[in-house]
C-alpha cells in the first residue's frame, strides 16, 4: 500500500494510518456528516531520491494501464481519471498440511489510485491462490472487487 501511495503522492512517503477522520452523527437529514471530532494529520516519512521525471513516467504508465491497458475495468466507471497496475505471481502452497509445498498456484493483485491528478484514495486488492499454475482458469475477483469499491467511493464522495 505504501508504494502505490508514494507514487500517487509524487514520491513522498507518508505514515500510514487506519483512521483519517471521525465525525459526529449529522443533526439533520440533509447532511452526510456532523461535526468533525477527530482528524489525523499527514506525517511525512521520506521522499524517493529520484528525479521527478522518473516518478512522472511511472505515473503515466499506471494511468495507461487503467485507461487502455489490461486494467481498464478495474477502476469501475472511472478508468479515465485513475491510475493503477495489475499483477500476477506464482505462489506455492502446502495443500495437505504435511509441511511440504506441493502445489504451484497463481496469485493476482491490483493497486490503484484516483483521481490521477489529485489522488484522494488508493486501493489494493490481492487474491492469493486463485488458480493452479498451468491452467487457463483465472479469477476475475480483483476486477470485480476493485470496480465495485471505486464506483461506491465516487458515488459517496463524488
mmCIF file of C-alpha atoms in Angstrom:
data_model
loop_
_atom_site.group_PDB
_atom_site.id
_atom_site.type_symbol
_atom_site.label_atom_id
_atom_site.label_comp_id
_atom_site.label_asym_id
_atom_site.label_seq_id
_atom_site.Cartn_x
_atom_site.Cartn_y
_atom_site.Cartn_z
ATOM 1 C CA UNK A 1 0.000 0.000 0.000
ATOM 2 C CA UNK A 2 2.779 2.429 0.824
ATOM 3 C CA UNK A 3 4.413 2.101 -2.577
ATOM 4 C CA UNK A 4 1.244 2.973 -4.522
ATOM 5 C CA UNK A 5 0.627 5.930 -2.200
ATOM 6 C CA UNK A 6 4.226 7.099 -2.605
ATOM 7 C CA UNK A 7 3.840 7.043 -6.386
ATOM 8 C CA UNK A 8 0.459 8.809 -6.172
ATOM 9 C CA UNK A 9 1.992 11.495 -3.929
ATOM 10 C CA UNK A 10 4.824 12.352 -6.348
ATOM 11 C CA UNK A 11 7.457 10.362 -4.458
ATOM 12 C CA UNK A 12 6.553 11.492 -0.936
ATOM 13 C CA UNK A 13 6.038 8.648 1.560
ATOM 14 C CA UNK A 14 3.543 9.339 4.337
ATOM 15 C CA UNK A 15 2.963 7.420 7.535
ATOM 16 C CA UNK A 16 0.023 5.050 7.022
ATOM 17 C CA UNK A 17 -2.957 5.168 9.345
ATOM 18 C CA UNK A 18 -6.241 3.317 9.558
ATOM 19 C CA UNK A 19 -8.426 6.226 10.544
ATOM 20 C CA UNK A 20 -8.243 9.684 8.989
ATOM 21 C CA UNK A 21 -11.304 11.436 10.435
ATOM 22 C CA UNK A 22 -14.237 10.859 12.767
ATOM 23 C CA UNK A 23 -17.493 12.769 12.503
ATOM 24 C CA UNK A 24 -20.476 13.036 14.823
ATOM 25 C CA UNK A 25 -23.860 11.907 13.558
ATOM 26 C CA UNK A 26 -25.471 14.559 11.348
ATOM 27 C CA UNK A 27 -28.121 16.680 13.062
ATOM 28 C CA UNK A 28 -30.382 16.795 10.020
ATOM 29 C CA UNK A 29 -31.255 14.549 7.112
ATOM 30 C CA UNK A 30 -29.611 16.841 4.551
ATOM 31 C CA UNK A 31 -26.048 16.349 5.818
ATOM 32 C CA UNK A 32 -23.873 13.292 5.334
ATOM 33 C CA UNK A 33 -21.709 14.142 8.322
ATOM 34 C CA UNK A 34 -21.969 16.054 11.568
ATOM 35 C CA UNK A 35 -19.173 17.964 13.276
ATOM 36 C CA UNK A 36 -15.622 16.639 12.863
ATOM 37 C CA UNK A 37 -14.454 15.296 16.218
ATOM 38 C CA UNK A 38 -11.080 13.777 15.228
ATOM 39 C CA UNK A 39 -8.583 14.263 12.414
ATOM 40 C CA UNK A 40 -5.188 12.651 11.754
ATOM 41 C CA UNK A 41 -2.587 14.945 10.189
ATOM 42 C CA UNK A 42 -0.358 13.577 7.433
ATOM 43 C CA UNK A 43 3.163 12.750 8.630
ATOM 44 C CA UNK A 44 5.906 12.669 6.006
ATOM 45 C CA UNK A 45 8.334 9.757 6.433
ATOM 46 C CA UNK A 46 10.588 10.429 3.462
ATOM 47 C CA UNK A 47 10.965 11.083 -0.236
ATOM 48 C CA UNK A 48 12.080 8.903 -3.118
ATOM 49 C CA UNK A 49 15.530 10.074 -4.168
ATOM 50 C CA UNK A 50 14.984 10.205 -7.945
ATOM 51 C CA UNK A 51 14.266 12.907 -10.450
ATOM 52 C CA UNK A 52 10.625 13.937 -10.705
ATOM 53 C CA UNK A 53 10.623 12.945 -14.370
ATOM 54 C CA UNK A 54 11.001 9.282 -13.343
ATOM 55 C CA UNK A 55 8.061 9.458 -10.942
ATOM 56 C CA UNK A 56 6.050 11.162 -13.697
ATOM 57 C CA UNK A 57 6.909 8.329 -16.086
ATOM 58 C CA UNK A 58 5.728 5.664 -13.629
ATOM 59 C CA UNK A 59 2.513 7.629 -13.031
ATOM 60 C CA UNK A 60 1.922 7.857 -16.798
ATOM 61 C CA UNK A 61 2.383 4.095 -17.087
ATOM 62 C CA UNK A 62 -0.099 3.470 -14.276
ATOM 63 C CA UNK A 63 -2.588 5.763 -15.959
ATOM 64 C CA UNK A 64 -2.165 3.910 -19.259
ATOM 65 C CA UNK A 65 -2.889 0.569 -17.539
ATOM 66 C CA UNK A 66 -6.377 1.652 -16.447
ATOM 67 C CA UNK A 67 -7.110 3.933 -19.418
ATOM 68 C CA UNK A 68 -6.472 1.493 -22.248
ATOM 69 C CA UNK A 69 -4.375 -1.391 -20.914
ATOM 70 C CA UNK A 70 -5.154 -4.653 -19.144
ATOM 71 C CA UNK A 71 -6.607 -2.803 -16.150
ATOM 72 C CA UNK A 72 -9.350 -0.831 -17.929
ATOM 73 C CA UNK A 73 -12.222 -2.358 -15.964
ATOM 74 C CA UNK A 74 -10.506 -2.340 -12.561
ATOM 75 C CA UNK A 75 -11.417 1.315 -11.860
ATOM 76 C CA UNK A 76 -15.121 0.796 -12.450
ATOM 77 C CA UNK A 77 -16.815 3.635 -14.296
ATOM 78 C CA UNK A 78 -13.864 5.955 -13.589
ATOM 79 C CA UNK A 79 -10.998 4.497 -15.614
ATOM 80 C CA UNK A 80 -10.301 7.793 -17.382
ATOM 81 C CA UNK A 81 -9.426 9.559 -14.129
ATOM 82 C CA UNK A 82 -7.474 6.854 -12.296
ATOM 83 C CA UNK A 83 -4.156 5.045 -12.344
ATOM 84 C CA UNK A 84 -3.168 1.531 -11.373
ATOM 85 C CA UNK A 85 -1.299 -1.684 -12.006
ATOM 86 C CA UNK A 86 -2.374 -5.300 -12.262
ATOM 87 C CA UNK A 87 -0.099 -8.111 -11.180
ATOM 88 C CA UNK A 88 0.223 -11.871 -11.332
ATOM 89 C CA UNK A 89 2.707 -14.034 -9.477
ATOM 90 C CA UNK A 90 3.426 -17.662 -8.842
ATOM 91 C CA UNK A 91 2.703 -18.886 -5.336
ATOM 92 C CA UNK A 92 3.458 -22.181 -3.663
ATOM 93 C CA UNK A 93 1.281 -23.830 -1.013
ATOM 94 C CA UNK A 94 1.093 -26.947 1.143
ATOM 95 C CA UNK A 95 -2.386 -28.258 0.283
ATOM 96 C CA UNK A 96 -2.467 -31.201 2.695
ATOM 97 C CA UNK A 97 -0.732 -29.605 5.708
ATOM 98 C CA UNK A 98 2.163 -32.073 5.845
ATOM 99 C CA UNK A 99 4.843 -29.369 5.742
ATOM 100 C CA UNK A 100 5.755 -29.983 2.112
ATOM 101 C CA UNK A 101 4.912 -27.402 -0.532
ATOM 102 C CA UNK A 102 3.154 -29.426 -3.202
ATOM 103 C CA UNK A 103 1.096 -27.089 -5.381
ATOM 104 C CA UNK A 104 2.069 -24.146 -7.540
ATOM 105 C CA UNK A 105 -0.705 -21.559 -7.782
ATOM 106 C CA UNK A 106 -1.332 -18.101 -9.189
ATOM 107 C CA UNK A 107 -1.843 -15.007 -7.022
ATOM 108 C CA UNK A 108 -3.296 -11.876 -8.619
ATOM 109 C CA UNK A 109 -3.261 -8.269 -7.438
ATOM 110 C CA UNK A 110 -4.379 -4.780 -8.327
ATOM 111 C CA UNK A 111 -3.205 -1.447 -6.918
ATOM 112 C CA UNK A 112 -4.628 1.895 -7.952
ATOM 113 C CA UNK A 113 -5.455 5.467 -7.035
ATOM 114 C CA UNK A 114 -7.758 8.253 -8.195
ATOM 115 C CA UNK A 115 -8.146 10.904 -9.315
ATOM 116 C CA UNK A 116 -4.909 10.722 -11.264
ATOM 117 C CA UNK A 117 -4.068 14.431 -10.998
ATOM 118 C CA UNK A 118 -5.109 14.889 -7.330
ATOM 119 C CA UNK A 119 -5.284 11.489 -5.570
ATOM 120 C CA UNK A 120 -7.891 11.166 -2.817
ATOM 121 C CA UNK A 121 -7.907 7.413 -2.328
ATOM 122 C CA UNK A 122 -5.906 4.313 -3.108
ATOM 123 C CA UNK A 123 -6.870 0.678 -3.351
ATOM 124 C CA UNK A 124 -5.043 -2.635 -3.052
ATOM 125 C CA UNK A 125 -6.759 -5.942 -3.847
ATOM 126 C CA UNK A 126 -4.881 -9.248 -3.560
ATOM 127 C CA UNK A 127 -6.317 -12.677 -4.336
ATOM 128 C CA UNK A 128 -3.938 -15.447 -3.290
ATOM 129 C CA UNK A 129 -4.039 -18.888 -4.875
ATOM 130 C CA UNK A 130 -6.869 -18.133 -7.334
ATOM 131 C CA UNK A 131 -5.845 -20.865 -9.790
ATOM 132 C CA UNK A 132 -3.400 -23.707 -10.159
ATOM 133 C CA UNK A 133 -0.392 -22.768 -12.248
ATOM 134 C CA UNK A 134 -0.515 -24.069 -15.793
ATOM 135 C CA UNK A 135 -4.295 -23.895 -16.089
ATOM 136 C CA UNK A 136 -6.232 -21.411 -18.160
ATOM 137 C CA UNK A 137 -8.622 -20.784 -15.279
ATOM 138 C CA UNK A 138 -8.089 -17.475 -13.525
ATOM 139 C CA UNK A 139 -10.366 -15.469 -11.319
ATOM 140 C CA UNK A 140 -11.690 -12.013 -12.011
ATOM 141 C CA UNK A 141 -12.300 -11.363 -8.308
ATOM 142 C CA UNK A 142 -9.811 -8.462 -8.171
ATOM 143 C CA UNK A 143 -11.544 -6.783 -11.083
ATOM 144 C CA UNK A 144 -14.989 -7.198 -9.524
ATOM 145 C CA UNK A 145 -13.938 -6.080 -6.041
ATOM 146 C CA UNK A 146 -11.910 -3.042 -7.124
ATOM 147 C CA UNK A 147 -14.534 -1.917 -9.636
ATOM 148 C CA UNK A 148 -17.314 -2.012 -7.038
ATOM 149 C CA UNK A 149 -15.199 -0.212 -4.424
ATOM 150 C CA UNK A 150 -14.175 2.564 -6.827
ATOM 151 C CA UNK A 151 -17.752 3.040 -8.030
ATOM 152 C CA UNK A 152 -19.020 3.201 -4.422
ATOM 153 C CA UNK A 153 -16.315 5.692 -3.425
ATOM 154 C CA UNK A 154 -17.287 8.109 -6.202
ATOM 155 C CA UNK A 155 -20.990 7.538 -5.555
ATOM 156 C CA UNK A 156 -20.479 8.632 -1.931
ATOM 157 C CA UNK A 157 -17.795 11.303 -2.309
ATOM 158 C CA UNK A 158 -18.042 12.456 -5.925
#
